[in-house]
């Protein structure tokens, strides 16, 4: 079945639908170069796994992806604010009930504070239920004279430093599917079964500001408390606020996972990557003529592209034509990750030119990936102050241009880890070893995540 779009818009393209679309997706797989892919040693085993994944049910429904597209369109117009958060790299071992609960709890707490600050709905998106693959700066790692393949996420290989562990194993793709399925199932249960009740979330936040270290956020917490009482006095239906809309997201990196989970939507004949509601393409894999950008241009999910400080404007404009030729509101999100010291110079030009081109994108700030450095104690870390400063710069730039700051994208956990420096509990270099658990990038811990939410709420209140 092939359907052409009839439009007079010169940039609109006609993508095939149905079986033709799936065939084109498969053909592109063999023609285009895909960066950062595992070197699977056993290609027959990989082929079996791909067939297995093809036979599995989708993890999300296309209609849910469309709802997220609408929410992201609202964020692009300034009618909503997006919060994307979760681990840099999920692991199979950490996909436990407690960890998932605490991450959801952290995101819900942040969202409540941001909703108050923005006076807008907050679109809640977890970097979870699929964030199992990592692009790496180097494809090898050397320790004490021994060189092995780099860890590329649990979907590909194991973190343990020996040859068998680091050898890519396609069975891990199947494990990633099951871990994602179980995670998403619990997330759906938490967010629709009563755990997300705004009254609980508010109580958790009151608990957070009770500690002396966080007393500086008390004023805002009191204002939220007053608003809750006001709502109660007006007879607000808190029962209706027991459930929240929550979406999943991850980097679409390993195409041997994403392609077999890409399915035809029975309603429209269009393709959706049913591994997640939202997928993004990372800074290292966004080559215009590469397989990743081709892949997202063929699916109808809302998609993101990370943009670093060196993003070339012409390339970005061509990317818009390729990924969002029909200029569908909410379809394309740019996640900027410039660095605190760079964002104020690097972002205005991009915003300005994209606006001048007539294209619309949702702009989200990732204040993590441009602010990574090695601590004196040898840990990959980030400082809380730089993270806050990058978000501040993001708001300043948007404000000066009259464009819309659409949301934030953060690496966080609900656990009390010590991976990022600073924050009210003043984590210093020598603290990092106490509880450094990330297998890739350092995450904000529970307290630091909430602090960030309070600070961003203040920025939103002033915007
Ligand atoms: O999460 C992002 C990247 O995968 C990560 O920053 C790469 O880290 P590396 O430079 O240690 O490979
Ligand atoms: C790989 C990541 O980021 P980036 O592509 O921005 O480096 C990430 O989000 O973990
Ligand atoms: Mn990361």
Short mmCIF file of C-alpha atoms and ligand atoms in Angstrom, two decimals:
data_model
loop_
_atom_site.label_atom_id
_atom_site.label_comp_id
_atom_site.label_asym_id
_atom_site.label_seq_id
_atom_site.Cartn_x
_atom_site.Cartn_y
_atom_site.Cartn_z
CA UNK A 1 0.00 0.00 0.00
CA UNK A 2 1.40 3.37 -0.96
CA UNK A 3 -0.24 6.66 -0.08
CA UNK A 4 0.96 10.00 -1.38
CA UNK A 5 0.34 13.22 0.46
CA UNK A 6 -1.36 15.81 -1.69
CA UNK A 7 -0.12 19.25 -0.77
CA UNK A 8 1.09 22.35 -2.48
CA UNK A 9 3.83 22.79 0.13
CA UNK A 10 7.15 22.37 -1.73
CA UNK A 11 8.91 20.88 1.26
CA UNK A 12 6.29 18.26 2.01
CA UNK A 13 7.41 14.78 1.05
CA UNK A 14 5.40 11.68 0.46
CA UNK A 15 6.61 8.82 2.56
CA UNK A 16 5.38 5.37 1.70
CA UNK A 17 3.05 3.75 4.21
CA UNK A 18 2.28 0.20 5.28
CA UNK A 19 4.40 -2.67 3.97
CA UNK A 20 6.18 -0.38 1.48
CA UNK A 21 7.34 1.77 4.37
CA UNK A 22 8.71 -1.23 6.27
CA UNK A 23 10.45 -2.48 3.13
CA UNK A 24 12.05 0.95 2.60
CA UNK A 25 13.19 0.98 6.23
CA UNK A 26 14.85 -2.39 5.81
CA UNK A 27 16.48 -1.35 2.53
CA UNK A 28 17.92 1.78 4.12
CA UNK A 29 19.43 -0.44 6.81
CA UNK A 30 21.80 -2.04 4.36
CA UNK A 31 22.64 1.13 2.42
CA UNK A 32 23.43 3.76 5.03
CA UNK A 33 26.31 4.12 7.40
CA UNK A 34 25.30 3.86 11.07
CA UNK A 35 27.72 5.34 13.58
CA UNK A 36 28.34 3.87 17.04
CA UNK A 37 26.92 0.40 16.32
CA UNK A 38 28.11 -2.73 18.15
CA UNK A 39 30.30 -5.18 16.25
CA UNK A 40 28.17 -8.26 16.87
CA UNK A 41 30.50 -11.24 16.47
CA UNK A 42 27.73 -13.74 15.71
CA UNK A 43 25.60 -12.47 12.84
CA UNK A 44 23.40 -15.58 12.72
CA UNK A 45 22.51 -15.09 16.38
CA UNK A 46 21.76 -11.43 15.62
CA UNK A 47 19.42 -12.41 12.78
CA UNK A 48 17.53 -14.75 15.16
CA UNK A 49 17.21 -12.02 17.74
CA UNK A 50 15.89 -9.54 15.17
CA UNK A 51 13.21 -12.07 14.19
CA UNK A 52 12.35 -12.58 17.85
CA UNK A 53 12.00 -8.84 18.45
CA UNK A 54 9.82 -8.56 15.35
CA UNK A 55 7.45 -11.12 16.83
CA UNK A 56 7.06 -9.30 20.17
CA UNK A 57 4.19 -6.95 20.99
CA UNK A 58 4.84 -3.21 20.78
CA UNK A 59 5.71 -1.46 24.04
CA UNK A 60 3.68 1.66 23.25
CA UNK A 61 0.66 2.48 21.12
CA UNK A 62 0.97 4.92 18.21
CA UNK A 63 -1.95 6.95 19.55
CA UNK A 64 0.01 7.63 22.74
CA UNK A 65 2.92 8.92 20.65
CA UNK A 66 0.51 11.27 18.87
CA UNK A 67 -0.68 12.62 22.22
CA UNK A 68 2.93 13.35 23.14
CA UNK A 69 3.40 15.12 19.81
CA UNK A 70 0.47 17.37 20.75
CA UNK A 71 1.96 18.03 24.19
CA UNK A 72 5.33 18.93 22.66
CA UNK A 73 3.59 21.24 20.21
CA UNK A 74 2.00 23.00 23.20
CA UNK A 75 5.45 23.31 24.79
CA UNK A 76 6.85 24.86 21.60
CA UNK A 77 4.15 27.54 21.83
CA UNK A 78 4.80 28.21 25.51
CA UNK A 79 1.63 26.53 26.71
CA UNK A 80 3.39 23.67 28.51
CA UNK A 81 6.85 22.86 29.86
CA UNK A 82 8.67 19.56 29.33
CA UNK A 83 10.57 17.63 31.97
CA UNK A 84 12.65 14.74 30.61
CA UNK A 85 14.72 12.86 33.15
CA UNK A 86 16.31 9.58 34.11
CA UNK A 87 19.52 7.60 34.10
CA UNK A 88 22.33 8.20 31.63
CA UNK A 89 22.43 4.42 31.22
CA UNK A 90 19.74 2.18 32.66
CA UNK A 91 21.01 -1.24 33.72
CA UNK A 92 19.23 -4.58 33.91
CA UNK A 93 20.35 -5.07 37.51
CA UNK A 94 18.91 -1.72 38.56
CA UNK A 95 15.52 -2.21 36.94
CA UNK A 96 14.07 -2.96 40.39
CA UNK A 97 10.76 -1.84 41.87
CA UNK A 98 12.44 0.45 44.41
CA UNK A 99 14.69 2.15 41.88
CA UNK A 100 11.87 2.69 39.40
CA UNK A 101 9.58 3.98 42.17
CA UNK A 102 12.19 6.43 43.43
CA UNK A 103 12.95 7.77 39.96
CA UNK A 104 9.26 8.26 39.21
CA UNK A 105 8.80 9.89 42.60
CA UNK A 106 11.67 12.31 41.87
CA UNK A 107 10.25 13.24 38.47
CA UNK A 108 6.76 13.73 39.91
CA UNK A 109 8.11 15.91 42.72
CA UNK A 110 10.08 18.02 40.25
CA UNK A 111 7.08 18.26 37.94
CA UNK A 112 4.82 19.53 40.74
CA UNK A 113 7.26 22.31 41.60
CA UNK A 114 7.76 23.21 37.93
CA UNK A 115 4.01 23.25 37.29
CA UNK A 116 3.64 25.83 40.03
CA UNK A 117 6.60 27.89 38.77
CA UNK A 118 5.48 27.82 35.15
CA UNK A 119 1.73 28.01 35.81
CA UNK A 120 1.55 25.56 32.91
CA UNK A 121 1.12 21.83 32.54
CA UNK A 122 4.39 19.92 32.77
CA UNK A 123 4.87 17.16 30.22
CA UNK A 124 6.53 14.30 32.10
CA UNK A 125 8.93 12.12 30.12
CA UNK A 126 11.21 9.47 31.63
CA UNK A 127 14.60 8.66 30.16
CA UNK A 128 13.61 5.12 30.92
CA UNK A 129 12.25 1.79 29.69
CA UNK A 130 14.79 1.58 26.86
CA UNK A 131 17.81 3.75 27.77
CA UNK A 132 20.16 0.77 27.54
CA UNK A 133 22.65 1.80 24.86
CA UNK A 134 25.50 4.32 24.95
CA UNK A 135 27.57 6.04 22.28
CA UNK A 136 31.18 6.29 23.41
CA UNK A 137 34.06 8.67 22.74
CA UNK A 138 36.35 5.69 22.32
CA UNK A 139 35.41 2.19 21.18
CA UNK A 140 38.05 0.65 23.45
CA UNK A 141 39.01 0.92 27.10
CA UNK A 142 42.43 0.19 28.54
CA UNK A 143 43.03 -0.68 32.19
CA UNK A 144 46.45 -1.64 33.53
CA UNK A 145 47.72 -2.54 30.07
CA UNK A 146 44.63 -4.59 29.10
CA UNK A 147 42.54 -3.26 26.21
CA UNK A 148 38.94 -4.37 25.67
CA UNK A 149 35.87 -3.06 23.82
CA UNK A 150 34.25 -0.12 25.63
CA UNK A 151 31.04 -0.67 27.59
CA UNK A 152 28.17 0.36 25.28
CA UNK A 153 25.21 -0.14 27.59
CA UNK A 154 23.50 -3.27 28.90
CA UNK A 155 21.72 -3.71 25.57
CA UNK A 156 25.11 -4.47 24.01
CA UNK A 157 27.63 -5.77 26.53
CA UNK A 158 28.44 -6.02 30.24
CA UNK A 159 30.35 -3.45 32.27
CA UNK A 160 32.61 -6.07 33.93
CA UNK A 161 36.15 -5.70 32.61
CA UNK A 162 36.92 -9.01 30.97
CA UNK A 163 36.75 -10.22 27.40
CA UNK A 164 33.56 -12.31 27.57
CA UNK A 165 31.66 -9.54 29.37
CA UNK A 166 32.67 -6.85 26.91
CA UNK A 167 31.91 -8.93 23.79
CA UNK A 168 28.63 -7.66 22.27
CA UNK A 169 25.89 -10.27 22.71
CA UNK A 170 22.69 -9.89 20.65
CA UNK A 171 20.67 -11.79 23.29
CA UNK A 172 21.01 -8.59 25.30
CA UNK A 173 18.62 -6.90 22.83
CA UNK A 174 15.95 -9.35 23.94
CA UNK A 175 16.80 -8.74 27.59
CA UNK A 176 16.53 -4.99 26.97
CA UNK A 177 13.06 -5.50 25.53
CA UNK A 178 11.91 -7.46 28.60
CA UNK A 179 13.50 -5.04 31.08
CA UNK A 180 11.86 -2.13 29.24
CA UNK A 181 8.53 -3.90 29.18
CA UNK A 182 8.64 -4.60 32.94
CA UNK A 183 9.77 -1.04 33.68
CA UNK A 184 7.07 0.54 31.57
CA UNK A 185 4.47 -1.72 33.13
CA UNK A 186 5.40 -0.54 36.61
CA UNK A 187 5.62 3.08 35.48
CA UNK A 188 2.10 2.83 34.07
CA UNK A 189 0.92 1.26 37.36
CA UNK A 190 2.52 3.99 39.47
CA UNK A 191 1.28 6.86 37.35
CA UNK A 192 -2.29 5.65 36.97
CA UNK A 193 -2.86 3.63 40.14
CA UNK A 194 -2.84 6.35 42.79
CA UNK A 195 0.88 6.69 43.62
CA UNK A 196 1.10 9.94 41.65
CA UNK A 197 -1.67 11.63 43.67
CA UNK A 198 -0.78 15.31 43.79
CA UNK A 199 -1.49 15.39 47.55
CA UNK A 200 1.22 12.76 48.20
CA UNK A 201 3.64 14.48 45.86
CA UNK A 202 3.06 17.74 47.69
CA UNK A 203 3.71 16.05 51.06
CA UNK A 204 7.00 14.61 49.75
CA UNK A 205 8.05 18.10 48.67
CA UNK A 206 7.17 19.50 52.10
CA UNK A 207 9.46 16.85 53.55
CA UNK A 208 12.27 17.97 51.25
CA UNK A 209 12.24 21.62 52.40
CA UNK A 210 12.03 20.61 56.09
CA UNK A 211 15.77 19.82 56.12
CA UNK A 212 17.95 22.80 57.06
CA UNK A 213 20.04 22.46 53.91
CA UNK A 214 16.98 23.13 51.78
CA UNK A 215 15.39 25.83 53.93
CA UNK A 216 16.13 28.38 51.19
CA UNK A 217 13.39 26.79 49.10
CA UNK A 218 10.84 27.09 51.90
CA UNK A 219 9.25 30.26 50.60
CA UNK A 220 8.37 28.65 47.29
CA UNK A 221 7.21 25.48 49.03
CA UNK A 222 4.95 27.58 51.28
CA UNK A 223 3.49 29.34 48.25
CA UNK A 224 2.71 25.94 46.70
CA UNK A 225 1.16 24.83 49.98
CA UNK A 226 -1.06 27.90 49.98
CA UNK A 227 -2.09 27.23 46.38
CA UNK A 228 -3.02 23.65 47.34
CA UNK A 229 -5.16 24.91 50.23
CA UNK A 230 -6.78 27.45 47.94
CA UNK A 231 -7.59 24.70 45.43
CA UNK A 232 -9.03 22.53 48.20
CA UNK A 233 -11.15 25.42 49.49
CA UNK A 234 -12.49 25.96 45.97
CA UNK A 235 -13.51 22.30 45.88
CA UNK A 236 -10.81 21.17 43.41
CA UNK A 237 -11.29 17.57 42.36
CA UNK A 238 -8.10 16.06 43.77
CA UNK A 239 -9.43 12.60 43.00
CA UNK A 240 -9.06 13.48 39.32
CA UNK A 241 -5.44 14.40 40.02
CA UNK A 242 -4.54 10.90 41.24
CA UNK A 243 -3.28 9.94 37.81
CA UNK A 244 -0.72 11.61 35.56
CA UNK A 245 0.25 11.29 31.94
CA UNK A 246 3.77 9.91 31.66
CA UNK A 247 5.80 9.13 28.56
CA UNK A 248 8.92 7.06 27.89
CA UNK A 249 12.01 8.14 25.95
CA UNK A 250 15.48 6.93 25.07
CA UNK A 251 18.26 7.51 22.57
CA UNK A 252 17.52 5.53 19.38
CA UNK A 253 21.07 4.30 19.04
CA UNK A 254 21.22 0.57 18.33
CA UNK A 255 19.25 0.22 15.13
CA UNK A 256 19.13 -3.57 15.45
CA UNK A 257 16.81 -2.91 18.41
CA UNK A 258 14.81 0.04 17.08
CA UNK A 259 14.09 -1.28 13.57
CA UNK A 260 12.43 -4.59 14.53
CA UNK A 261 10.25 -2.72 17.02
CA UNK A 262 9.13 -0.32 14.30
CA UNK A 263 5.60 -1.22 13.29
CA UNK A 264 2.81 -0.15 10.97
CA UNK A 265 0.07 1.81 12.73
CA UNK A 266 -3.15 0.03 11.76
CA UNK A 267 -5.06 3.33 11.86
CA UNK A 268 -2.93 5.22 9.37
CA UNK A 269 -0.43 2.85 7.77
CA UNK A 270 2.42 5.02 9.11
CA UNK A 271 5.48 3.65 10.88
CA UNK A 272 6.05 4.13 14.60
CA UNK A 273 9.03 3.02 16.64
CA UNK A 274 7.05 1.22 19.32
CA UNK A 275 10.04 0.82 21.65
CA UNK A 276 9.18 4.19 23.19
CA UNK A 277 6.91 7.21 22.92
CA UNK A 278 9.78 9.58 22.13
CA UNK A 279 13.21 8.76 20.75
CA UNK A 280 16.13 11.07 20.19
CA UNK A 281 19.29 11.01 18.12
CA UNK A 282 22.47 11.86 19.98
CA UNK A 283 25.16 14.41 19.24
CA UNK A 284 27.47 11.66 17.96
CA UNK A 285 25.03 10.02 15.53
CA UNK A 286 23.16 12.92 13.94
CA UNK A 287 25.02 12.83 10.58
CA UNK A 288 22.60 14.16 7.95
CA UNK A 289 23.25 11.33 5.52
CA UNK A 290 23.60 8.69 8.21
CA UNK A 291 21.30 5.83 9.20
CA UNK A 292 20.03 7.42 12.42
CA UNK A 293 18.61 10.57 10.88
CA UNK A 294 17.21 8.45 8.05
CA UNK A 295 15.56 6.19 10.64
CA UNK A 296 13.79 8.97 12.53
CA UNK A 297 12.70 10.58 9.28
CA UNK A 298 10.72 7.38 8.52
CA UNK A 299 8.85 7.08 11.82
CA UNK A 300 5.96 9.18 13.07
CA UNK A 301 6.86 9.37 16.76
CA UNK A 302 7.82 12.75 18.12
CA UNK A 303 11.61 12.81 17.83
CA UNK A 304 14.51 14.74 19.29
CA UNK A 305 17.96 15.63 18.02
CA UNK A 306 20.75 16.69 20.37
CA UNK A 307 22.68 19.78 19.35
CA UNK A 308 26.11 20.58 20.77
CA UNK A 309 27.98 23.91 20.68
CA UNK A 310 29.45 23.23 17.24
CA UNK A 311 26.12 22.51 15.54
CA UNK A 312 26.23 24.01 12.08
CA UNK A 313 23.20 26.11 11.24
CA UNK A 314 22.90 25.00 7.61
CA UNK A 315 23.11 21.42 8.71
CA UNK A 316 20.40 22.05 11.29
CA UNK A 317 18.13 23.61 8.65
CA UNK A 318 18.67 20.66 6.33
CA UNK A 319 17.93 18.35 9.23
CA UNK A 320 14.58 20.06 9.75
CA UNK A 321 13.74 19.55 6.07
CA UNK A 322 14.61 15.91 6.37
CA UNK A 323 13.07 15.02 9.74
CA UNK A 324 10.10 17.37 9.73
CA UNK A 325 9.40 18.21 6.07
CA UNK A 326 5.73 18.75 6.74
CA UNK A 327 6.42 21.05 9.69
CA UNK A 328 4.17 19.08 12.01
CA UNK A 329 3.83 20.91 15.34
CA UNK A 330 5.50 18.89 18.11
CA UNK A 331 7.22 16.51 15.71
CA UNK A 332 10.77 17.80 16.20
CA UNK A 333 12.51 18.74 19.42
CA UNK A 334 16.02 20.12 19.59
CA UNK A 335 17.77 19.21 22.81
CA UNK A 336 20.64 21.66 23.18
CA UNK A 337 23.67 20.64 25.24
CA UNK A 338 26.06 23.52 24.85
CA UNK A 339 27.88 23.88 28.17
CA UNK A 340 27.35 26.64 30.71
CA UNK A 341 30.25 28.68 29.35
CA UNK A 342 29.09 28.44 25.74
CA UNK A 343 25.30 28.52 25.62
CA UNK A 344 24.98 32.30 25.69
CA UNK A 345 27.13 32.57 22.52
CA UNK A 346 26.15 29.39 20.69
CA UNK A 347 22.38 29.27 21.10
CA UNK A 348 21.13 32.67 19.85
CA UNK A 349 22.31 32.15 16.25
CA UNK A 350 20.60 28.77 16.03
CA UNK A 351 17.33 30.00 17.48
CA UNK A 352 17.32 33.03 15.27
CA UNK A 353 18.05 31.20 12.01
CA UNK A 354 15.61 28.38 12.72
CA UNK A 355 12.92 30.94 13.46
CA UNK A 356 13.78 32.92 10.33
CA UNK A 357 13.46 29.74 8.26
CA UNK A 358 9.83 29.53 9.34
CA UNK A 359 10.37 26.15 10.96
CA UNK A 360 9.08 25.37 14.42
CA UNK A 361 10.84 23.18 16.91
CA UNK A 362 10.44 22.54 20.60
CA UNK A 363 13.62 23.70 22.34
CA UNK A 364 14.77 21.77 25.38
CA UNK A 365 17.87 22.35 27.48
CA UNK A 366 20.11 19.43 28.43
CA UNK A 367 22.43 21.11 30.96
CA UNK A 368 24.35 17.89 31.62
CA UNK A 369 26.38 16.82 28.59
CA UNK A 370 28.22 20.08 27.95
CA UNK A 371 29.40 20.27 31.56
CA UNK A 372 31.25 17.02 32.16
CA UNK A 373 34.82 16.95 33.48
CA UNK A 374 37.13 14.68 35.44
CA UNK A 375 37.36 15.35 39.17
CA UNK A 376 40.73 15.58 40.88
CA UNK A 377 39.86 12.18 42.31
CA UNK A 378 39.47 10.69 38.81
CA UNK A 379 35.66 10.53 38.50
CA UNK A 380 33.65 11.77 35.54
CA UNK A 381 31.54 14.47 37.16
CA UNK A 382 29.53 17.68 36.72
CA UNK A 383 29.02 20.58 39.03
CA UNK A 384 25.54 21.50 40.17
CA UNK A 385 26.30 25.20 39.72
CA UNK A 386 27.30 24.75 36.07
CA UNK A 387 24.12 22.77 35.43
CA UNK A 388 22.00 25.55 36.95
CA UNK A 389 23.99 28.16 35.03
CA UNK A 390 23.38 26.45 31.70
CA UNK A 391 19.62 26.38 32.36
CA UNK A 392 19.78 30.04 33.38
CA UNK A 393 21.63 30.86 30.14
CA UNK A 394 18.99 28.92 28.19
CA UNK A 395 16.21 31.06 29.70
CA UNK A 396 18.18 34.29 29.19
CA UNK A 397 18.81 33.57 25.51
CA UNK A 398 15.19 32.65 24.82
CA UNK A 399 13.99 35.69 26.67
CA UNK A 400 16.26 38.04 24.73
CA UNK A 401 15.10 36.62 21.39
CA UNK A 402 11.45 36.23 22.28
CA UNK A 403 11.57 32.49 21.61
CA UNK A 404 10.15 29.77 23.85
CA UNK A 405 12.20 27.74 26.36
CA UNK A 406 10.27 24.48 26.10
CA UNK A 407 11.74 22.30 28.81
CA UNK A 408 14.70 20.58 30.42
CA UNK A 409 16.38 17.20 29.92
CA UNK A 410 18.36 15.88 32.88
CA UNK A 411 20.29 12.81 33.95
CA UNK A 412 18.99 11.95 37.40
CA UNK A 413 18.24 9.18 39.82
CA UNK A 414 15.96 8.90 42.83
CA UNK A 415 18.84 7.45 44.85
CA UNK A 416 21.25 9.28 47.17
CA UNK A 417 24.28 8.79 44.95
CA UNK A 418 27.35 11.03 44.96
CA UNK A 419 28.10 11.60 41.28
CA UNK A 420 27.67 15.35 40.68
CA UNK A 421 29.46 17.97 42.77
CA UNK A 422 27.76 20.67 44.83
CA UNK A 423 24.15 21.25 45.69
CA UNK A 424 22.87 22.07 49.16
CA UNK A 425 24.56 18.99 50.61
CA UNK A 426 27.84 20.27 49.16
CA UNK A 427 29.22 17.12 47.59
CA UNK A 428 32.96 17.57 47.05
CA UNK A 429 35.61 15.64 45.10
CA UNK A 430 36.44 13.32 47.96
CA UNK A 431 32.75 12.41 48.40
CA UNK A 432 32.40 11.03 44.87
CA UNK A 433 33.82 7.61 45.76
CA UNK A 434 31.21 7.13 48.50
CA UNK A 435 28.36 6.29 46.18
CA UNK A 436 29.34 6.63 42.55
CA UNK A 437 27.11 4.08 40.83
CA UNK A 438 26.54 5.30 37.28
CA UNK A 439 28.10 3.10 34.61
CA UNK A 440 28.36 6.07 32.26
CA UNK A 441 27.62 9.73 33.07
CA UNK A 442 27.11 11.29 36.53
CA UNK A 443 23.50 11.89 37.57
CA UNK A 444 21.88 14.40 39.87
CA UNK A 445 20.78 12.59 43.02
CA UNK A 446 17.30 12.90 44.51
CA UNK A 447 18.08 16.05 46.51
CA UNK A 448 20.01 17.77 43.73
CA UNK A 449 17.17 17.01 41.28
CA UNK A 450 14.62 18.67 43.56
CA UNK A 451 16.89 21.64 44.13
CA UNK A 452 17.21 22.06 40.39
CA UNK A 453 13.41 21.94 40.07
CA UNK A 454 13.01 24.67 42.72
CA UNK A 455 15.58 26.86 40.98
CA UNK A 456 14.07 26.32 37.53
CA UNK A 457 10.60 27.03 38.98
CA UNK A 458 11.94 30.39 40.12
CA UNK A 459 13.34 31.07 36.64
CA UNK A 460 10.00 30.10 35.08
CA UNK A 461 8.17 32.36 37.53
CA UNK A 462 10.29 35.27 36.34
CA UNK A 463 10.10 34.42 32.64
O1 LIG B 1 25.90 9.78 27.71
C1 LIG B 1 26.56 10.29 26.82
C2 LIG B 1 27.71 9.59 26.23
O2 LIG B 1 27.42 8.26 26.04
C3 LIG B 1 28.80 9.70 27.19
O3 LIG B 1 28.92 11.03 27.60
C4 LIG B 1 30.03 9.22 26.50
O4 LIG B 1 30.96 9.12 27.45
P1 LIG B 1 32.50 8.81 27.15
O5 LIG B 1 33.11 10.09 26.70
O6 LIG B 1 32.98 8.37 28.51
O7 LIG B 1 32.56 7.73 26.14
C1 LIG B 2 24.66 10.40 24.80
C2 LIG B 2 24.00 11.38 25.37
O1 LIG B 2 24.10 12.66 25.06
P1 LIG B 2 24.77 13.44 23.83
O2 LIG B 2 24.29 12.75 22.60
O3 LIG B 2 24.19 14.79 23.99
O4 LIG B 2 26.22 13.39 24.05
C3 LIG B 2 23.02 11.15 26.46
O5 LIG B 2 22.00 11.84 26.48
O6 LIG B 2 23.31 10.31 27.34
MN1 LIG B 3 24.79 10.72 29.29
#
